[in-house]
Amino acid sequence: MTNSQENPEMTGATVWLTGLPSAGKTTIAYALAEKLRARGRKVQVLDGDEIREFLSAGLGFSREDRHTNVQRIGYVAELLARNGVLALAPVIAPYADSREAVRKRHQSEGTAYLEVHVATPVEVCSVRDVKGLYAKQAAGEISGLTGVDDPYEAPADPDLRIESHTQSVDESAAALLALLTERGLA
């Protein structure tokens, strides 16, 4: 019997929150992390923007670079999860094959992996426009914006779909916490 089987609170997992820019992924991840820490769980949020700055500096936004970025985050998440941490990865990860490669890595290591689609319509995301990306794209200052002029392949069968435009951040985090609890991971 492994440590995680003897002591359920030591079971790690990766929760990958995918969705368009400004969908609410990071906000939901931090709200969930707060709830989990209140339960005494070890949690790490692997914020996509922070990872790009520190772990994936120098990568651009080509399909190949995006894939490399997702694989790096997936590797770190799996290492954390394997060691009893709940790794929350609010990362766009626009391509289904990149997310599937991360899932397979977790499966091969026997590490729990949940995919959560923060399914916020592009119209809502462009109004939220947390980083001003939609405005810059509309003004012609940038191109390659995921979901606008670059592809986003929504998960066909996620473990959970959150429609953040129809529920509060707290409701979204609570739904995710309920899923983790149901799977014995919270």
Short mmCIF file of N, CA and C in Angstrom, two decimals:
data_model
loop_
_atom_site.label_atom_id
_atom_site.label_comp_id
_atom_site.label_asym_id
_atom_site.label_seq_id
_atom_site.Cartn_x
_atom_site.Cartn_y
_atom_site.Cartn_z
N MET A 1 0.85 -1.18 0.00
CA MET A 1 0.00 0.00 0.00
C MET A 1 0.89 1.24 0.00
N THR A 2 0.59 2.20 -0.87
CA THR A 2 1.39 3.41 -0.95
C THR A 2 0.95 4.40 0.11
N ASN A 3 1.76 5.44 0.33
CA ASN A 3 1.40 6.48 1.29
C ASN A 3 0.05 7.09 0.99
N SER A 4 -0.24 7.31 -0.29
CA SER A 4 -1.50 7.97 -0.63
C SER A 4 -2.69 7.07 -0.31
N GLN A 5 -2.50 5.73 -0.35
CA GLN A 5 -3.60 4.84 -0.02
C GLN A 5 -3.78 4.78 1.50
N GLU A 6 -2.71 4.84 2.24
CA GLU A 6 -2.79 4.81 3.69
C GLU A 6 -3.32 6.12 4.24
N ASN A 7 -2.99 7.21 3.60
CA ASN A 7 -3.31 8.55 4.09
C ASN A 7 -3.92 9.35 2.95
N PRO A 8 -5.26 9.35 2.81
CA PRO A 8 -5.89 9.98 1.65
C PRO A 8 -5.54 11.45 1.49
N GLU A 9 -5.30 12.17 2.59
CA GLU A 9 -5.00 13.59 2.42
C GLU A 9 -3.63 13.82 1.78
N MET A 10 -2.86 12.76 1.60
CA MET A 10 -1.57 12.87 0.93
C MET A 10 -1.69 12.58 -0.57
N THR A 11 -2.89 12.23 -1.04
CA THR A 11 -3.06 11.94 -2.46
C THR A 11 -2.96 13.23 -3.26
N GLY A 12 -2.03 13.23 -4.16
CA GLY A 12 -1.88 14.38 -5.03
C GLY A 12 -2.66 14.19 -6.31
N ALA A 13 -2.82 15.26 -7.04
CA ALA A 13 -3.50 15.23 -8.32
C ALA A 13 -3.18 16.51 -9.07
N THR A 14 -3.34 16.46 -10.38
CA THR A 14 -3.26 17.65 -11.19
C THR A 14 -4.66 17.99 -11.66
N VAL A 15 -5.02 19.25 -11.49
CA VAL A 15 -6.28 19.76 -12.01
C VAL A 15 -5.91 20.80 -13.06
N TRP A 16 -6.17 20.46 -14.32
CA TRP A 16 -5.84 21.34 -15.43
C TRP A 16 -7.09 22.13 -15.80
N LEU A 17 -7.03 23.45 -15.63
CA LEU A 17 -8.14 24.32 -16.01
C LEU A 17 -7.81 24.95 -17.35
N THR A 18 -8.52 24.55 -18.38
CA THR A 18 -8.29 25.05 -19.73
C THR A 18 -9.46 25.93 -20.16
N GLY A 19 -9.17 26.89 -20.99
CA GLY A 19 -10.20 27.78 -21.49
C GLY A 19 -9.55 28.98 -22.15
N LEU A 20 -10.37 29.83 -22.71
CA LEU A 20 -9.88 31.01 -23.43
C LEU A 20 -9.22 32.02 -22.49
N PRO A 21 -8.44 32.95 -23.03
CA PRO A 21 -7.91 34.04 -22.20
C PRO A 21 -9.07 34.81 -21.56
N SER A 22 -8.93 35.14 -20.29
CA SER A 22 -9.93 35.87 -19.50
C SER A 22 -11.20 35.05 -19.23
N ALA A 23 -11.11 33.73 -19.33
CA ALA A 23 -12.26 32.86 -19.04
C ALA A 23 -12.53 32.76 -17.54
N GLY A 24 -11.49 32.97 -16.72
CA GLY A 24 -11.65 32.85 -15.27
C GLY A 24 -10.85 31.71 -14.67
N LYS A 25 -9.98 31.09 -15.44
CA LYS A 25 -9.22 29.93 -14.99
C LYS A 25 -8.40 30.21 -13.73
N THR A 26 -7.60 31.25 -13.77
CA THR A 26 -6.70 31.56 -12.66
C THR A 26 -7.49 32.01 -11.43
N THR A 27 -8.51 32.80 -11.63
CA THR A 27 -9.34 33.26 -10.51
C THR A 27 -9.98 32.08 -9.80
N ILE A 28 -10.51 31.14 -10.57
CA ILE A 28 -11.12 29.95 -9.99
C ILE A 28 -10.07 29.10 -9.28
N ALA A 29 -8.89 28.95 -9.89
CA ALA A 29 -7.82 28.14 -9.29
C ALA A 29 -7.41 28.70 -7.93
N TYR A 30 -7.25 30.02 -7.83
CA TYR A 30 -6.85 30.60 -6.54
C TYR A 30 -7.97 30.49 -5.51
N ALA A 31 -9.22 30.61 -5.94
CA ALA A 31 -10.35 30.44 -5.01
C ALA A 31 -10.40 29.00 -4.50
N LEU A 32 -10.17 28.04 -5.40
CA LEU A 32 -10.15 26.63 -5.00
C LEU A 32 -8.97 26.36 -4.07
N ALA A 33 -7.81 26.92 -4.38
CA ALA A 33 -6.63 26.72 -3.54
C ALA A 33 -6.89 27.18 -2.11
N GLU A 34 -7.58 28.29 -1.97
CA GLU A 34 -7.91 28.81 -0.64
C GLU A 34 -8.80 27.82 0.11
N LYS A 35 -9.79 27.27 -0.56
CA LYS A 35 -10.69 26.29 0.06
C LYS A 35 -9.93 25.03 0.46
N LEU A 36 -9.04 24.58 -0.40
CA LEU A 36 -8.27 23.37 -0.12
C LEU A 36 -7.29 23.57 1.03
N ARG A 37 -6.63 24.73 1.05
CA ARG A 37 -5.70 25.01 2.15
C ARG A 37 -6.43 25.08 3.49
N ALA A 38 -7.66 25.58 3.47
CA ALA A 38 -8.46 25.63 4.69
C ALA A 38 -8.74 24.22 5.21
N ARG A 39 -8.67 23.23 4.34
CA ARG A 39 -8.85 21.83 4.73
C ARG A 39 -7.52 21.17 5.08
N GLY A 40 -6.45 21.94 5.02
CA GLY A 40 -5.13 21.41 5.37
C GLY A 40 -4.40 20.73 4.22
N ARG A 41 -4.84 20.95 3.01
CA ARG A 41 -4.21 20.32 1.85
C ARG A 41 -3.03 21.13 1.34
N LYS A 42 -2.03 20.44 0.82
CA LYS A 42 -0.92 21.09 0.13
C LYS A 42 -1.39 21.37 -1.29
N VAL A 43 -1.30 22.64 -1.69
CA VAL A 43 -1.79 23.06 -3.00
C VAL A 43 -0.76 23.99 -3.63
N GLN A 44 -0.59 23.84 -4.94
CA GLN A 44 0.25 24.77 -5.69
C GLN A 44 -0.47 25.17 -6.96
N VAL A 45 -0.62 26.47 -7.16
CA VAL A 45 -1.18 26.97 -8.41
C VAL A 45 -0.01 27.22 -9.36
N LEU A 46 -0.07 26.59 -10.52
CA LEU A 46 0.96 26.77 -11.56
C LEU A 46 0.39 27.74 -12.58
N ASP A 47 0.45 29.02 -12.26
CA ASP A 47 -0.11 30.08 -13.10
C ASP A 47 0.63 30.13 -14.43
N GLY A 48 -0.13 30.03 -15.51
CA GLY A 48 0.47 30.01 -16.85
C GLY A 48 1.35 31.21 -17.14
N ASP A 49 0.95 32.40 -16.69
CA ASP A 49 1.75 33.60 -16.93
C ASP A 49 3.07 33.55 -16.18
N GLU A 50 3.03 33.09 -14.93
CA GLU A 50 4.26 32.97 -14.15
C GLU A 50 5.20 31.93 -14.75
N ILE A 51 4.63 30.81 -15.19
CA ILE A 51 5.45 29.76 -15.80
C ILE A 51 6.14 30.29 -17.05
N ARG A 52 5.40 31.03 -17.86
CA ARG A 52 6.00 31.59 -19.08
C ARG A 52 7.16 32.52 -18.74
N GLU A 53 7.04 33.25 -17.64
CA GLU A 53 8.10 34.18 -17.26
C GLU A 53 9.33 33.45 -16.74
N PHE A 54 9.13 32.40 -15.95
CA PHE A 54 10.26 31.78 -15.26
C PHE A 54 10.72 30.45 -15.85
N LEU A 55 9.80 29.59 -16.26
CA LEU A 55 10.17 28.26 -16.71
C LEU A 55 10.22 28.16 -18.24
N SER A 56 9.42 28.97 -18.89
CA SER A 56 9.34 28.90 -20.35
C SER A 56 9.74 30.21 -21.02
N ALA A 57 10.57 30.99 -20.36
CA ALA A 57 11.05 32.24 -20.95
C ALA A 57 11.71 31.92 -22.30
N GLY A 58 11.44 32.75 -23.27
CA GLY A 58 12.02 32.56 -24.58
C GLY A 58 11.11 31.81 -25.55
N LEU A 59 10.09 31.17 -25.03
CA LEU A 59 9.15 30.51 -25.92
C LEU A 59 8.16 31.53 -26.47
N GLY A 60 7.79 31.33 -27.71
CA GLY A 60 6.78 32.20 -28.32
C GLY A 60 5.42 31.55 -28.26
N PHE A 61 4.60 31.86 -29.27
CA PHE A 61 3.23 31.36 -29.27
C PHE A 61 2.92 30.54 -30.51
N SER A 62 3.97 29.98 -31.14
CA SER A 62 3.75 29.05 -32.24
C SER A 62 3.14 27.78 -31.66
N ARG A 63 2.59 26.96 -32.51
CA ARG A 63 2.01 25.70 -32.03
C ARG A 63 3.06 24.88 -31.29
N GLU A 64 4.26 24.81 -31.85
CA GLU A 64 5.35 24.03 -31.23
C GLU A 64 5.74 24.60 -29.86
N ASP A 65 5.87 25.92 -29.78
CA ASP A 65 6.23 26.53 -28.50
C ASP A 65 5.12 26.37 -27.46
N ARG A 66 3.88 26.48 -27.90
CA ARG A 66 2.76 26.28 -26.96
C ARG A 66 2.77 24.84 -26.45
N HIS A 67 3.04 23.90 -27.34
CA HIS A 67 3.11 22.49 -26.93
C HIS A 67 4.24 22.28 -25.90
N THR A 68 5.40 22.85 -26.19
CA THR A 68 6.53 22.73 -25.26
C THR A 68 6.18 23.32 -23.90
N ASN A 69 5.54 24.47 -23.89
CA ASN A 69 5.14 25.12 -22.64
C ASN A 69 4.19 24.22 -21.85
N VAL A 70 3.19 23.67 -22.52
CA VAL A 70 2.21 22.80 -21.85
C VAL A 70 2.90 21.55 -21.30
N GLN A 71 3.84 20.99 -22.05
CA GLN A 71 4.53 19.79 -21.57
C GLN A 71 5.38 20.10 -20.34
N ARG A 72 6.02 21.26 -20.32
CA ARG A 72 6.82 21.65 -19.15
C ARG A 72 5.92 21.80 -17.92
N ILE A 73 4.82 22.47 -18.10
CA ILE A 73 3.89 22.66 -16.97
C ILE A 73 3.35 21.31 -16.52
N GLY A 74 3.00 20.46 -17.48
CA GLY A 74 2.49 19.13 -17.15
C GLY A 74 3.50 18.30 -16.38
N TYR A 75 4.76 18.41 -16.75
CA TYR A 75 5.82 17.68 -16.05
C TYR A 75 5.95 18.14 -14.61
N VAL A 76 5.98 19.45 -14.40
CA VAL A 76 6.09 19.99 -13.04
C VAL A 76 4.85 19.61 -12.23
N ALA A 77 3.68 19.73 -12.84
CA ALA A 77 2.44 19.37 -12.14
C ALA A 77 2.46 17.92 -11.70
N GLU A 78 2.90 17.03 -12.58
CA GLU A 78 2.93 15.61 -12.24
C GLU A 78 3.92 15.34 -11.11
N LEU A 79 5.07 16.01 -11.12
CA LEU A 79 6.04 15.84 -10.03
C LEU A 79 5.43 16.26 -8.70
N LEU A 80 4.76 17.40 -8.69
CA LEU A 80 4.12 17.88 -7.47
C LEU A 80 3.04 16.90 -7.03
N ALA A 81 2.18 16.50 -7.96
CA ALA A 81 1.06 15.61 -7.63
C ALA A 81 1.55 14.27 -7.12
N ARG A 82 2.58 13.76 -7.72
CA ARG A 82 3.15 12.48 -7.30
C ARG A 82 3.62 12.54 -5.85
N ASN A 83 3.93 13.75 -5.39
CA ASN A 83 4.43 13.93 -4.02
C ASN A 83 3.39 14.52 -3.08
N GLY A 84 2.12 14.27 -3.39
CA GLY A 84 1.05 14.61 -2.47
C GLY A 84 0.48 16.01 -2.56
N VAL A 85 0.89 16.76 -3.55
CA VAL A 85 0.41 18.13 -3.71
C VAL A 85 -0.74 18.13 -4.73
N LEU A 86 -1.73 18.96 -4.47
CA LEU A 86 -2.75 19.21 -5.49
C LEU A 86 -2.24 20.34 -6.36
N ALA A 87 -1.88 20.01 -7.59
CA ALA A 87 -1.33 20.99 -8.53
C ALA A 87 -2.47 21.52 -9.39
N LEU A 88 -2.72 22.81 -9.30
CA LEU A 88 -3.77 23.44 -10.09
C LEU A 88 -3.10 24.21 -11.22
N ALA A 89 -3.44 23.86 -12.45
CA ALA A 89 -2.79 24.46 -13.62
C ALA A 89 -3.82 25.22 -14.46
N PRO A 90 -4.00 26.53 -14.16
CA PRO A 90 -4.90 27.33 -14.99
C PRO A 90 -4.15 27.84 -16.22
N VAL A 91 -4.14 27.00 -17.26
CA VAL A 91 -3.33 27.25 -18.44
C VAL A 91 -4.19 27.02 -19.68
N ILE A 92 -4.16 27.95 -20.61
CA ILE A 92 -5.01 27.85 -21.81
C ILE A 92 -4.86 26.49 -22.49
N ALA A 93 -3.65 26.09 -22.79
CA ALA A 93 -3.38 24.82 -23.47
C ALA A 93 -4.37 24.61 -24.61
N PRO A 94 -4.24 25.37 -25.69
CA PRO A 94 -5.28 25.40 -26.72
C PRO A 94 -5.44 24.12 -27.54
N TYR A 95 -4.44 23.25 -27.54
CA TYR A 95 -4.49 22.08 -28.42
C TYR A 95 -4.78 20.81 -27.64
N ALA A 96 -5.77 20.07 -28.12
CA ALA A 96 -6.21 18.83 -27.47
C ALA A 96 -5.07 17.82 -27.36
N ASP A 97 -4.22 17.72 -28.39
CA ASP A 97 -3.15 16.73 -28.35
C ASP A 97 -2.11 17.06 -27.28
N SER A 98 -1.88 18.31 -27.01
CA SER A 98 -0.94 18.70 -25.94
C SER A 98 -1.51 18.32 -24.58
N ARG A 99 -2.80 18.60 -24.37
CA ARG A 99 -3.43 18.23 -23.10
C ARG A 99 -3.47 16.71 -22.94
N GLU A 100 -3.72 16.01 -24.04
CA GLU A 100 -3.76 14.55 -23.98
C GLU A 100 -2.39 13.97 -23.63
N ALA A 101 -1.32 14.56 -24.13
CA ALA A 101 0.03 14.10 -23.80
C ALA A 101 0.29 14.26 -22.30
N VAL A 102 -0.19 15.36 -21.72
CA VAL A 102 -0.03 15.56 -20.27
C VAL A 102 -0.83 14.51 -19.51
N ARG A 103 -2.06 14.26 -19.96
CA ARG A 103 -2.90 13.24 -19.31
C ARG A 103 -2.20 11.88 -19.35
N LYS A 104 -1.65 11.53 -20.52
CA LYS A 104 -0.98 10.22 -20.66
C LYS A 104 0.24 10.12 -19.75
N ARG A 105 0.98 11.21 -19.59
CA ARG A 105 2.13 11.18 -18.68
C ARG A 105 1.66 10.87 -17.27
N HIS A 106 0.59 11.52 -16.86
CA HIS A 106 0.03 11.27 -15.53
C HIS A 106 -0.43 9.81 -15.40
N GLN A 107 -1.12 9.31 -16.41
CA GLN A 107 -1.59 7.93 -16.37
C GLN A 107 -0.43 6.95 -16.26
N SER A 108 0.64 7.20 -17.01
CA SER A 108 1.78 6.29 -16.99
C SER A 108 2.47 6.28 -15.63
N GLU A 109 2.34 7.37 -14.89
CA GLU A 109 2.93 7.46 -13.54
C GLU A 109 1.94 7.07 -12.45
N GLY A 110 0.68 6.80 -12.84
CA GLY A 110 -0.34 6.45 -11.86
C GLY A 110 -0.80 7.65 -11.03
N THR A 111 -0.71 8.84 -11.62
CA THR A 111 -1.05 10.08 -10.92
C THR A 111 -2.39 10.60 -11.42
N ALA A 112 -3.25 10.99 -10.49
CA ALA A 112 -4.58 11.49 -10.85
C ALA A 112 -4.47 12.78 -11.66
N TYR A 113 -5.34 12.90 -12.67
CA TYR A 113 -5.37 14.06 -13.55
C TYR A 113 -6.81 14.36 -13.88
N LEU A 114 -7.21 15.60 -13.66
CA LEU A 114 -8.56 16.04 -14.00
C LEU A 114 -8.47 17.21 -14.97
N GLU A 115 -9.29 17.16 -16.00
CA GLU A 115 -9.34 18.25 -16.95
C GLU A 115 -10.65 19.01 -16.74
N VAL A 116 -10.52 20.30 -16.53
CA VAL A 116 -11.67 21.16 -16.29
C VAL A 116 -11.72 22.20 -17.40
N HIS A 117 -12.86 22.27 -18.08
CA HIS A 117 -13.02 23.26 -19.14
C HIS A 117 -13.78 24.45 -18.57
N VAL A 118 -13.11 25.57 -18.48
CA VAL A 118 -13.76 26.82 -18.08
C VAL A 118 -14.33 27.39 -19.38
N ALA A 119 -15.59 27.04 -19.62
CA ALA A 119 -16.24 27.27 -20.91
C ALA A 119 -16.95 28.62 -20.95
N THR A 120 -16.16 29.64 -21.06
CA THR A 120 -16.69 31.00 -21.11
C THR A 120 -16.68 31.46 -22.57
N PRO A 121 -17.81 31.93 -23.08
CA PRO A 121 -17.85 32.37 -24.48
C PRO A 121 -16.85 33.51 -24.75
N VAL A 122 -16.30 33.52 -25.96
CA VAL A 122 -15.32 34.53 -26.35
C VAL A 122 -15.89 35.94 -26.17
N GLU A 123 -17.18 36.11 -26.37
CA GLU A 123 -17.80 37.44 -26.21
C GLU A 123 -17.68 37.93 -24.77
N VAL A 124 -17.84 37.02 -23.82
CA VAL A 124 -17.72 37.37 -22.40
C VAL A 124 -16.25 37.63 -22.06
N CYS A 125 -15.37 36.76 -22.56
CA CYS A 125 -13.93 36.93 -22.31
C CYS A 125 -13.44 38.27 -22.84
N SER A 126 -13.91 38.67 -24.01
CA SER A 126 -13.43 39.93 -24.60
C SER A 126 -13.92 41.14 -23.81
N VAL A 127 -15.06 41.01 -23.13
CA VAL A 127 -15.54 42.09 -22.26
C VAL A 127 -14.70 42.14 -20.98
N ARG A 128 -14.39 40.96 -20.43
CA ARG A 128 -13.56 40.90 -19.22
C ARG A 128 -12.15 41.42 -19.53
N ASP A 129 -11.56 40.93 -20.60
CA ASP A 129 -10.26 41.33 -21.14
C ASP A 129 -9.25 41.74 -20.07
N VAL A 130 -9.02 40.84 -19.14
CA VAL A 130 -8.17 41.10 -17.98
C VAL A 130 -6.81 41.70 -18.35
N LYS A 131 -6.20 41.22 -19.42
CA LYS A 131 -4.86 41.67 -19.80
C LYS A 131 -4.86 42.62 -21.00
N GLY A 132 -6.04 42.96 -21.49
CA GLY A 132 -6.11 43.85 -22.64
C GLY A 132 -5.78 43.19 -23.97
N LEU A 133 -5.76 41.87 -24.00
CA LEU A 133 -5.37 41.16 -25.22
C LEU A 133 -6.40 41.29 -26.34
N TYR A 134 -7.68 41.21 -25.97
CA TYR A 134 -8.72 41.29 -26.99
C TYR A 134 -8.72 42.68 -27.62
N ALA A 135 -8.51 43.72 -26.81
CA ALA A 135 -8.46 45.09 -27.34
C ALA A 135 -7.26 45.26 -28.27
N LYS A 136 -6.11 44.69 -27.87
CA LYS A 136 -4.92 44.79 -28.72
C LYS A 136 -5.12 44.04 -30.03
N GLN A 137 -5.78 42.88 -29.96
CA GLN A 137 -6.03 42.11 -31.18
C GLN A 137 -6.98 42.88 -32.10
N ALA A 138 -8.03 43.45 -31.51
CA ALA A 138 -9.01 44.22 -32.31
C ALA A 138 -8.37 45.44 -32.96
N ALA A 139 -7.37 46.01 -32.28
CA ALA A 139 -6.68 47.20 -32.81
C ALA A 139 -5.56 46.82 -33.79
N GLY A 140 -5.35 45.52 -34.00
CA GLY A 140 -4.32 45.07 -34.92
C GLY A 140 -2.92 45.10 -34.34
N GLU A 141 -2.81 45.28 -33.02
CA GLU A 141 -1.49 45.34 -32.37
C GLU A 141 -0.89 43.96 -32.15
N ILE A 142 -1.74 42.95 -32.02
CA ILE A 142 -1.25 41.58 -31.86
C ILE A 142 -2.09 40.67 -32.73
N SER A 143 -1.52 39.51 -33.03
CA SER A 143 -2.27 38.47 -33.73
C SER A 143 -1.96 37.15 -33.03
N GLY A 144 -2.73 36.13 -33.36
CA GLY A 144 -2.51 34.83 -32.73
C GLY A 144 -3.19 34.72 -31.39
N LEU A 145 -4.29 35.45 -31.19
CA LEU A 145 -5.01 35.38 -29.92
C LEU A 145 -5.90 34.14 -29.91
N THR A 146 -5.66 33.27 -28.95
CA THR A 146 -6.39 32.02 -28.83
C THR A 146 -7.89 32.27 -28.80
N GLY A 147 -8.59 31.58 -29.67
CA GLY A 147 -10.04 31.68 -29.72
C GLY A 147 -10.55 32.78 -30.63
N VAL A 148 -9.66 33.65 -31.10
CA VAL A 148 -10.06 34.73 -31.99
C VAL A 148 -9.45 34.49 -33.37
N ASP A 149 -8.12 34.63 -33.47
CA ASP A 149 -7.47 34.36 -34.75
C ASP A 149 -6.40 33.27 -34.63
N ASP A 150 -6.52 32.48 -33.58
CA ASP A 150 -5.70 31.29 -33.39
C ASP A 150 -6.62 30.24 -32.79
N PRO A 151 -6.40 28.96 -33.11
CA PRO A 151 -7.36 27.94 -32.67
C PRO A 151 -7.40 27.72 -31.16
N TYR A 152 -8.57 27.31 -30.70
CA TYR A 152 -8.74 26.75 -29.36
C TYR A 152 -9.59 25.50 -29.52
N GLU A 153 -9.03 24.36 -29.16
CA GLU A 153 -9.73 23.09 -29.26
C GLU A 153 -10.31 22.75 -27.89
N ALA A 154 -11.59 23.01 -27.73
CA ALA A 154 -12.26 22.76 -26.45
C ALA A 154 -12.28 21.27 -26.15
N PRO A 155 -12.13 20.91 -24.89
CA PRO A 155 -12.19 19.48 -24.53
C PRO A 155 -13.54 18.88 -24.90
N ALA A 156 -13.50 17.70 -25.51
CA ALA A 156 -14.73 17.01 -25.90
C ALA A 156 -15.43 16.40 -24.69
N ASP A 157 -14.64 15.91 -23.74
CA ASP A 157 -15.20 15.19 -22.60
C ASP A 157 -14.42 15.51 -21.32
N PRO A 158 -14.49 16.76 -20.85
CA PRO A 158 -13.74 17.11 -19.64
C PRO A 158 -14.34 16.45 -18.40
N ASP A 159 -13.56 16.37 -17.35
CA ASP A 159 -14.07 15.85 -16.08
C ASP A 159 -15.12 16.78 -15.49
N LEU A 160 -15.00 18.07 -15.82
CA LEU A 160 -15.96 19.07 -15.36
C LEU A 160 -15.96 20.23 -16.34
N ARG A 161 -17.13 20.75 -16.62
CA ARG A 161 -17.25 21.95 -17.44
C ARG A 161 -17.85 23.04 -16.55
N ILE A 162 -17.13 24.15 -16.43
CA ILE A 162 -17.58 25.28 -15.64
C ILE A 162 -17.94 26.42 -16.58
N GLU A 163 -19.14 26.92 -16.46
CA GLU A 163 -19.56 28.07 -17.26
C GLU A 163 -19.49 29.28 -16.35
N SER A 164 -18.30 29.88 -16.31
CA SER A 164 -18.03 30.95 -15.33
C SER A 164 -18.86 32.20 -15.57
N HIS A 165 -19.46 32.31 -16.73
CA HIS A 165 -20.31 33.47 -17.01
C HIS A 165 -21.72 33.32 -16.43
N THR A 166 -22.06 32.12 -15.94
CA THR A 166 -23.39 31.90 -15.36
C THR A 166 -23.34 31.58 -13.87
N GLN A 167 -22.14 31.53 -13.30
CA GLN A 167 -22.01 31.27 -11.86
C GLN A 167 -20.86 32.08 -11.30
N SER A 168 -20.91 32.31 -10.00
CA SER A 168 -19.88 33.11 -9.35
C SER A 168 -18.57 32.33 -9.24
N VAL A 169 -17.51 33.03 -8.90
CA VAL A 169 -16.21 32.38 -8.68
C VAL A 169 -16.35 31.36 -7.56
N ASP A 170 -17.04 31.73 -6.48
CA ASP A 170 -17.21 30.81 -5.35
C ASP A 170 -18.00 29.57 -5.77
N GLU A 171 -19.03 29.74 -6.57
CA GLU A 171 -19.81 28.59 -7.06
C GLU A 171 -18.95 27.71 -7.96
N SER A 172 -18.13 28.32 -8.79
CA SER A 172 -17.25 27.56 -9.68
C SER A 172 -16.24 26.76 -8.87
N ALA A 173 -15.60 27.40 -7.88
CA ALA A 173 -14.62 26.71 -7.03
C ALA A 173 -15.30 25.61 -6.22
N ALA A 174 -16.52 25.86 -5.76
CA ALA A 174 -17.26 24.85 -4.98
C ALA A 174 -17.59 23.63 -5.84
N ALA A 175 -17.94 23.85 -7.10
CA ALA A 175 -18.23 22.73 -8.01
C ALA A 175 -16.98 21.89 -8.22
N LEU A 176 -15.86 22.53 -8.35
CA LEU A 176 -14.59 21.81 -8.53
C LEU A 176 -14.20 21.09 -7.25
N LEU A 177 -14.40 21.72 -6.11
CA LEU A 177 -14.13 21.07 -4.83
C LEU A 177 -15.02 19.84 -4.65
N ALA A 178 -16.27 19.94 -5.06
CA ALA A 178 -17.19 18.79 -4.97
C ALA A 178 -16.69 17.63 -5.82
N LEU A 179 -16.18 17.92 -7.02
CA LEU A 179 -15.63 16.88 -7.87
C LEU A 179 -14.41 16.23 -7.22
N LEU A 180 -13.52 17.05 -6.69
CA LEU A 180 -12.33 16.51 -6.02
C LEU A 180 -12.72 15.64 -4.82
N THR A 181 -13.71 16.09 -4.07
CA THR A 181 -14.19 15.32 -2.91
C THR A 181 -14.78 13.98 -3.37
N GLU A 182 -15.58 14.03 -4.41
CA GLU A 182 -16.20 12.82 -4.98
C GLU A 182 -15.14 11.82 -5.42
N ARG A 183 -14.03 12.32 -5.94
CA ARG A 183 -12.95 11.43 -6.43
C ARG A 183 -11.95 11.07 -5.33
N GLY A 184 -12.21 11.53 -4.10
CA GLY A 184 -11.32 11.22 -2.99
C GLY A 184 -10.02 11.99 -3.01
N LEU A 185 -10.02 13.18 -3.60
CA LEU A 185 -8.80 13.95 -3.77
C LEU A 185 -8.79 15.24 -2.96
N ALA A 186 -9.87 15.53 -2.25
CA ALA A 186 -9.93 16.79 -1.50
C ALA A 186 -9.77 16.53 -0.01
#
